[in-house]
Short mmCIF file of N, CA and C in Angstrom, two decimals:
data_model
loop_
_atom_site.label_atom_id
_atom_site.label_comp_id
_atom_site.label_asym_id
_atom_site.label_seq_id
_atom_site.Cartn_x
_atom_site.Cartn_y
_atom_site.Cartn_z
N MET A 1 0.82 -1.20 0.00
CA MET A 1 0.00 0.00 0.00
C MET A 1 0.86 1.26 0.00
N ASN A 2 1.99 1.22 0.72
CA ASN A 2 2.86 2.39 0.75
C ASN A 2 3.46 2.68 -0.62
N MET A 3 3.74 1.65 -1.39
CA MET A 3 4.28 1.83 -2.73
C MET A 3 3.22 2.50 -3.62
N PHE A 4 1.97 2.11 -3.45
CA PHE A 4 0.88 2.72 -4.22
C PHE A 4 0.77 4.21 -3.90
N ARG A 5 0.85 4.55 -2.63
CA ARG A 5 0.79 5.96 -2.22
C ARG A 5 1.95 6.75 -2.80
N LEU A 6 3.12 6.15 -2.82
CA LEU A 6 4.29 6.83 -3.38
C LEU A 6 4.10 7.09 -4.87
N VAL A 7 3.59 6.10 -5.58
CA VAL A 7 3.37 6.26 -7.02
C VAL A 7 2.34 7.34 -7.28
N VAL A 8 1.25 7.35 -6.52
CA VAL A 8 0.21 8.37 -6.69
C VAL A 8 0.77 9.76 -6.38
N ALA A 9 1.55 9.88 -5.32
CA ALA A 9 2.15 11.17 -4.97
C ALA A 9 3.09 11.65 -6.07
N LEU A 10 3.88 10.74 -6.63
CA LEU A 10 4.79 11.12 -7.71
C LEU A 10 4.03 11.53 -8.97
N LEU A 11 2.92 10.86 -9.25
CA LEU A 11 2.09 11.24 -10.41
C LEU A 11 1.51 12.65 -10.23
N PHE A 12 1.03 12.95 -9.04
CA PHE A 12 0.49 14.29 -8.80
C PHE A 12 1.59 15.34 -8.85
N LEU A 13 2.77 15.00 -8.36
CA LEU A 13 3.90 15.92 -8.44
C LEU A 13 4.27 16.19 -9.90
N ALA A 14 4.31 15.15 -10.70
CA ALA A 14 4.61 15.32 -12.12
C ALA A 14 3.53 16.16 -12.81
N TYR A 15 2.28 15.92 -12.46
CA TYR A 15 1.17 16.69 -13.03
C TYR A 15 1.31 18.17 -12.66
N GLY A 16 1.67 18.45 -11.42
CA GLY A 16 1.87 19.83 -11.00
C GLY A 16 3.02 20.49 -11.73
N LEU A 17 4.09 19.75 -11.93
CA LEU A 17 5.22 20.30 -12.68
C LEU A 17 4.85 20.59 -14.12
N ILE A 18 4.06 19.72 -14.73
CA ILE A 18 3.61 19.95 -16.11
C ILE A 18 2.74 21.20 -16.19
N ILE A 19 1.83 21.37 -15.23
CA ILE A 19 1.00 22.58 -15.20
C ILE A 19 1.87 23.82 -15.07
N GLY A 20 2.86 23.77 -14.19
CA GLY A 20 3.74 24.91 -14.00
C GLY A 20 4.56 25.25 -15.23
N VAL A 21 5.02 24.25 -15.95
CA VAL A 21 5.84 24.48 -17.13
C VAL A 21 5.01 25.00 -18.30
N LEU A 22 3.81 24.48 -18.45
CA LEU A 22 2.99 24.86 -19.60
C LEU A 22 2.30 26.22 -19.44
N ASN A 23 2.18 26.70 -18.21
CA ASN A 23 1.48 27.96 -17.95
C ASN A 23 2.47 28.98 -17.39
N THR A 24 3.17 29.66 -18.28
CA THR A 24 4.21 30.59 -17.83
C THR A 24 3.81 32.05 -18.01
N GLN A 25 2.57 32.32 -18.42
CA GLN A 25 2.15 33.70 -18.60
C GLN A 25 2.13 34.41 -17.24
N PRO A 26 2.64 35.64 -17.21
CA PRO A 26 2.64 36.36 -15.92
C PRO A 26 1.23 36.86 -15.56
N ILE A 27 0.90 36.74 -14.29
CA ILE A 27 -0.37 37.26 -13.78
C ILE A 27 -0.09 38.02 -12.50
N THR A 28 -1.02 38.87 -12.11
CA THR A 28 -0.92 39.60 -10.86
C THR A 28 -2.00 39.10 -9.92
N LEU A 29 -1.59 38.59 -8.77
CA LEU A 29 -2.55 38.15 -7.75
C LEU A 29 -2.77 39.31 -6.78
N LYS A 30 -4.00 39.77 -6.71
CA LYS A 30 -4.33 40.88 -5.81
C LYS A 30 -5.05 40.33 -4.59
N LEU A 31 -4.44 40.53 -3.44
CA LEU A 31 -5.03 40.13 -2.18
C LEU A 31 -5.54 41.37 -1.47
N LEU A 32 -6.00 41.25 -0.25
CA LEU A 32 -6.60 42.40 0.44
C LEU A 32 -5.66 43.60 0.53
N PHE A 33 -4.48 43.38 1.03
CA PHE A 33 -3.58 44.50 1.27
C PHE A 33 -2.32 44.46 0.43
N THR A 34 -2.19 43.47 -0.42
CA THR A 34 -0.97 43.34 -1.21
C THR A 34 -1.28 42.70 -2.56
N GLU A 35 -0.34 42.78 -3.43
CA GLU A 35 -0.45 42.09 -4.71
C GLU A 35 0.94 41.65 -5.12
N PHE A 36 1.02 40.55 -5.87
CA PHE A 36 2.31 40.10 -6.33
C PHE A 36 2.20 39.44 -7.69
N GLN A 37 3.30 39.49 -8.42
CA GLN A 37 3.38 38.92 -9.77
C GLN A 37 3.86 37.47 -9.67
N THR A 38 3.24 36.62 -10.45
CA THR A 38 3.65 35.22 -10.53
C THR A 38 3.22 34.67 -11.88
N SER A 39 3.59 33.45 -12.17
CA SER A 39 3.14 32.83 -13.41
C SER A 39 1.76 32.21 -13.18
N SER A 40 1.04 31.98 -14.25
CA SER A 40 -0.31 31.43 -14.10
C SER A 40 -0.26 29.99 -13.58
N GLY A 41 0.81 29.25 -13.88
CA GLY A 41 0.94 27.89 -13.35
C GLY A 41 1.04 27.88 -11.84
N VAL A 42 1.82 28.80 -11.30
CA VAL A 42 1.94 28.90 -9.84
C VAL A 42 0.60 29.34 -9.24
N GLY A 43 -0.08 30.26 -9.90
CA GLY A 43 -1.39 30.70 -9.42
C GLY A 43 -2.40 29.56 -9.39
N ILE A 44 -2.39 28.73 -10.42
CA ILE A 44 -3.29 27.58 -10.46
C ILE A 44 -2.98 26.62 -9.33
N MET A 45 -1.71 26.32 -9.15
CA MET A 45 -1.32 25.37 -8.10
C MET A 45 -1.62 25.92 -6.71
N LEU A 46 -1.41 27.22 -6.49
CA LEU A 46 -1.74 27.81 -5.19
C LEU A 46 -3.23 27.76 -4.92
N SER A 47 -4.04 28.02 -5.93
CA SER A 47 -5.49 27.97 -5.72
C SER A 47 -5.95 26.55 -5.45
N LEU A 48 -5.37 25.56 -6.14
CA LEU A 48 -5.72 24.17 -5.86
C LEU A 48 -5.32 23.78 -4.45
N LEU A 49 -4.13 24.19 -4.03
CA LEU A 49 -3.67 23.88 -2.68
C LEU A 49 -4.58 24.53 -1.62
N LEU A 50 -4.96 25.76 -1.86
CA LEU A 50 -5.85 26.46 -0.94
C LEU A 50 -7.19 25.75 -0.84
N CYS A 51 -7.72 25.29 -1.97
CA CYS A 51 -9.00 24.57 -1.97
C CYS A 51 -8.90 23.26 -1.21
N VAL A 52 -7.78 22.56 -1.36
CA VAL A 52 -7.60 21.30 -0.64
C VAL A 52 -7.55 21.55 0.87
N VAL A 53 -6.84 22.59 1.28
CA VAL A 53 -6.73 22.91 2.71
C VAL A 53 -8.10 23.31 3.27
N VAL A 54 -8.82 24.16 2.57
CA VAL A 54 -10.14 24.60 3.05
C VAL A 54 -11.10 23.41 3.09
N GLY A 55 -11.08 22.56 2.06
CA GLY A 55 -11.93 21.37 2.06
C GLY A 55 -11.60 20.43 3.20
N GLY A 56 -10.32 20.24 3.48
CA GLY A 56 -9.91 19.40 4.59
C GLY A 56 -10.38 19.96 5.93
N LEU A 57 -10.29 21.27 6.09
CA LEU A 57 -10.77 21.88 7.34
C LEU A 57 -12.28 21.75 7.49
N ILE A 58 -13.01 21.84 6.39
CA ILE A 58 -14.46 21.66 6.44
C ILE A 58 -14.81 20.23 6.85
N VAL A 59 -14.14 19.25 6.27
CA VAL A 59 -14.37 17.85 6.64
C VAL A 59 -14.00 17.63 8.10
N LEU A 60 -12.89 18.20 8.53
CA LEU A 60 -12.47 18.07 9.92
C LEU A 60 -13.51 18.63 10.88
N ALA A 61 -14.02 19.81 10.56
CA ALA A 61 -14.96 20.47 11.46
C ALA A 61 -16.35 19.84 11.44
N THR A 62 -16.77 19.32 10.31
CA THR A 62 -18.15 18.82 10.22
C THR A 62 -18.27 17.32 10.41
N LEU A 63 -17.19 16.58 10.27
CA LEU A 63 -17.28 15.13 10.36
C LEU A 63 -16.37 14.55 11.43
N VAL A 64 -15.10 14.89 11.40
CA VAL A 64 -14.14 14.24 12.29
C VAL A 64 -14.33 14.66 13.74
N TRP A 65 -14.40 15.94 14.01
CA TRP A 65 -14.55 16.39 15.40
C TRP A 65 -15.85 15.91 16.03
N PRO A 66 -17.01 15.98 15.36
CA PRO A 66 -18.22 15.43 15.98
C PRO A 66 -18.13 13.92 16.24
N LEU A 67 -17.56 13.16 15.31
CA LEU A 67 -17.42 11.73 15.53
C LEU A 67 -16.45 11.43 16.67
N TYR A 68 -15.38 12.23 16.77
CA TYR A 68 -14.43 12.05 17.87
C TYR A 68 -15.10 12.36 19.21
N ALA A 69 -15.93 13.38 19.25
CA ALA A 69 -16.65 13.71 20.48
C ALA A 69 -17.63 12.60 20.85
N LYS A 70 -18.31 12.03 19.86
CA LYS A 70 -19.23 10.93 20.11
C LYS A 70 -18.48 9.70 20.62
N LEU A 71 -17.30 9.45 20.08
CA LEU A 71 -16.48 8.33 20.53
C LEU A 71 -16.02 8.51 21.97
N ARG A 72 -15.60 9.73 22.31
CA ARG A 72 -15.19 10.01 23.70
C ARG A 72 -16.36 9.80 24.66
N LYS A 73 -17.55 10.26 24.26
CA LYS A 73 -18.73 10.13 25.11
C LYS A 73 -19.08 8.65 25.29
N ALA A 74 -19.00 7.87 24.23
CA ALA A 74 -19.30 6.44 24.33
C ALA A 74 -18.25 5.72 25.17
N THR A 75 -17.00 6.13 25.06
CA THR A 75 -15.93 5.51 25.86
C THR A 75 -16.13 5.80 27.34
N ARG A 76 -16.55 7.02 27.67
CA ARG A 76 -16.81 7.37 29.08
C ARG A 76 -18.00 6.59 29.62
N ALA A 77 -19.00 6.35 28.77
CA ALA A 77 -20.18 5.61 29.23
C ALA A 77 -19.85 4.14 29.46
N VAL A 78 -18.94 3.57 28.68
CA VAL A 78 -18.60 2.15 28.82
C VAL A 78 -17.61 1.94 29.95
N ALA A 79 -16.73 2.86 30.22
CA ALA A 79 -15.68 2.69 31.23
C ALA A 79 -16.24 2.43 32.63
N PRO A 80 -17.23 3.16 33.15
CA PRO A 80 -17.73 2.86 34.49
C PRO A 80 -18.41 1.48 34.57
N SER A 81 -19.09 1.05 33.52
CA SER A 81 -19.75 -0.25 33.58
C SER A 81 -18.73 -1.39 33.56
N GLN A 82 -17.58 -1.19 32.92
CA GLN A 82 -16.53 -2.21 32.94
C GLN A 82 -15.88 -2.30 34.32
N ASP A 83 -15.73 -1.13 34.97
CA ASP A 83 -15.13 -1.12 36.32
C ASP A 83 -16.06 -1.79 37.31
N ALA A 84 -17.37 -1.62 37.17
CA ALA A 84 -18.34 -2.22 38.09
C ALA A 84 -18.39 -3.74 37.91
N GLY A 85 -18.19 -4.19 36.70
CA GLY A 85 -18.22 -5.64 36.44
C GLY A 85 -16.97 -6.36 36.91
N ALA A 86 -15.87 -5.67 37.08
CA ALA A 86 -14.62 -6.31 37.47
C ALA A 86 -14.47 -6.49 38.92
#
């Protein structure tokens, strides 16, 4: 399984490099208080990375943390009954 993950990671890395090489037109990224010049390939990759991070945080906040809280609550409920049985 680790070899599969390595191959997939290398494929995505190669895909990102191809995007960066093929998109060399200069663009200006304007943020709230600053702006900077970069190539369109870098802009595309930064926006994809930002979307992955935001999506991961949304999944973390809406799925992982509530399930972790439910697991902690269930573990606390089972622990006293195991102590009473022993």
